[in-house]
């Protein structure tokens, strides 16, 4: 039986990956593919970065992912700034 290789990532890489995933206009899954990281791993890093409580911790978390909303709001903000400056 073969063992799976466990990847080890630096904190700097994780922070950069989270920043890229949040600030880019592409889906998190696409960012994960481009970085060579499992999409679930990237979602876990994003959740840790934003301090979202783990499931079952007793705190209610909205089903809508906060980082997806943040990405949408940043895109909208950029669009509105561009419209204003024209």
CSV table of C-alpha atoms in Angstrom, one decimal:
chain,number,residue,atom,x,y,z
A,1,UNK,CA,0.0,0.0,0.0
A,2,UNK,CA,1.3,3.4,-0.9
A,3,UNK,CA,1.3,6.4,1.5
A,4,UNK,CA,0.0,9.8,0.5
A,5,UNK,CA,2.6,12.5,0.7
A,6,UNK,CA,1.6,15.3,3.1
A,7,UNK,CA,2.5,18.7,1.8
A,8,UNK,CA,3.9,21.3,4.3
A,9,UNK,CA,3.3,24.9,3.5
A,10,UNK,CA,4.9,27.9,5.1
A,11,UNK,CA,2.8,30.5,7.0
A,12,UNK,CA,3.8,33.1,4.3
A,13,UNK,CA,2.5,30.8,1.6
A,14,UNK,CA,-0.8,30.3,3.4
A,15,UNK,CA,-1.3,34.0,4.0
A,16,UNK,CA,-0.5,34.8,0.4
A,17,UNK,CA,-2.9,32.1,-0.8
A,18,UNK,CA,-5.7,33.4,1.4
A,19,UNK,CA,-5.1,37.0,0.2
A,20,UNK,CA,-5.1,35.8,-3.5
A,21,UNK,CA,-8.3,33.8,-3.0
A,22,UNK,CA,-10.1,36.7,-1.3
A,23,UNK,CA,-9.0,39.6,-3.4
A,24,UNK,CA,-9.1,38.0,-6.9
A,25,UNK,CA,-12.1,38.0,-9.1
A,26,UNK,CA,-12.0,34.2,-9.6
A,27,UNK,CA,-13.6,31.4,-7.6
A,28,UNK,CA,-11.7,30.0,-4.6
A,29,UNK,CA,-11.6,26.6,-6.4
A,30,UNK,CA,-9.7,28.1,-9.4
A,31,UNK,CA,-7.3,29.9,-7.1
A,32,UNK,CA,-6.6,26.6,-5.3
A,33,UNK,CA,-6.0,24.8,-8.6
A,34,UNK,CA,-3.6,27.5,-9.7
A,35,UNK,CA,-1.7,27.3,-6.4
A,36,UNK,CA,-1.6,23.5,-6.5
A,37,UNK,CA,-3.6,23.3,-3.2
A,38,UNK,CA,-6.6,21.2,-2.4
A,39,UNK,CA,-9.7,23.5,-2.5
A,40,UNK,CA,-10.8,22.2,1.0
A,41,UNK,CA,-7.4,23.1,2.4
A,42,UNK,CA,-7.7,26.6,1.0
A,43,UNK,CA,-11.2,27.0,2.5
A,44,UNK,CA,-9.8,25.9,5.8
A,45,UNK,CA,-7.0,28.5,5.6
A,46,UNK,CA,-9.5,31.2,4.8
A,47,UNK,CA,-11.7,30.2,7.7
A,48,UNK,CA,-8.7,30.3,10.1
A,49,UNK,CA,-7.5,33.6,8.7
A,50,UNK,CA,-10.9,35.2,9.2
A,51,UNK,CA,-11.3,33.7,12.7
A,52,UNK,CA,-14.6,31.9,11.9
A,53,UNK,CA,-15.5,29.5,14.7
A,54,UNK,CA,-15.2,25.8,13.9
A,55,UNK,CA,-18.4,23.9,13.4
A,56,UNK,CA,-20.1,22.8,16.6
A,57,UNK,CA,-18.4,25.5,18.7
A,58,UNK,CA,-21.8,26.9,19.7
A,59,UNK,CA,-21.6,30.1,17.7
A,60,UNK,CA,-24.0,30.5,14.8
A,61,UNK,CA,-22.4,31.2,11.5
A,62,UNK,CA,-24.4,32.4,8.5
A,63,UNK,CA,-24.5,29.8,5.7
A,64,UNK,CA,-23.2,32.4,3.3
A,65,UNK,CA,-19.4,32.3,3.2
A,66,UNK,CA,-18.1,35.7,4.5
A,67,UNK,CA,-15.1,35.6,2.2
A,68,UNK,CA,-17.3,35.2,-0.9
A,69,UNK,CA,-19.3,38.2,0.2
A,70,UNK,CA,-16.1,40.1,0.8
A,71,UNK,CA,-14.9,39.3,-2.7
A,72,UNK,CA,-18.2,40.5,-4.2
A,73,UNK,CA,-18.2,43.7,-2.2
A,74,UNK,CA,-14.6,44.5,-3.2
A,75,UNK,CA,-15.4,44.0,-6.8
A,76,UNK,CA,-18.5,46.2,-6.5
A,77,UNK,CA,-16.5,48.8,-4.7
A,78,UNK,CA,-13.8,48.9,-7.4
A,79,UNK,CA,-16.5,49.2,-10.1
A,80,UNK,CA,-18.2,52.1,-8.3
A,81,UNK,CA,-14.8,53.9,-7.8
A,82,UNK,CA,-14.1,53.5,-11.5
A,83,UNK,CA,-17.5,54.8,-12.4
A,84,UNK,CA,-17.1,57.8,-10.0
A,85,UNK,CA,-13.7,58.7,-11.4
A,86,UNK,CA,-14.8,58.6,-15.1
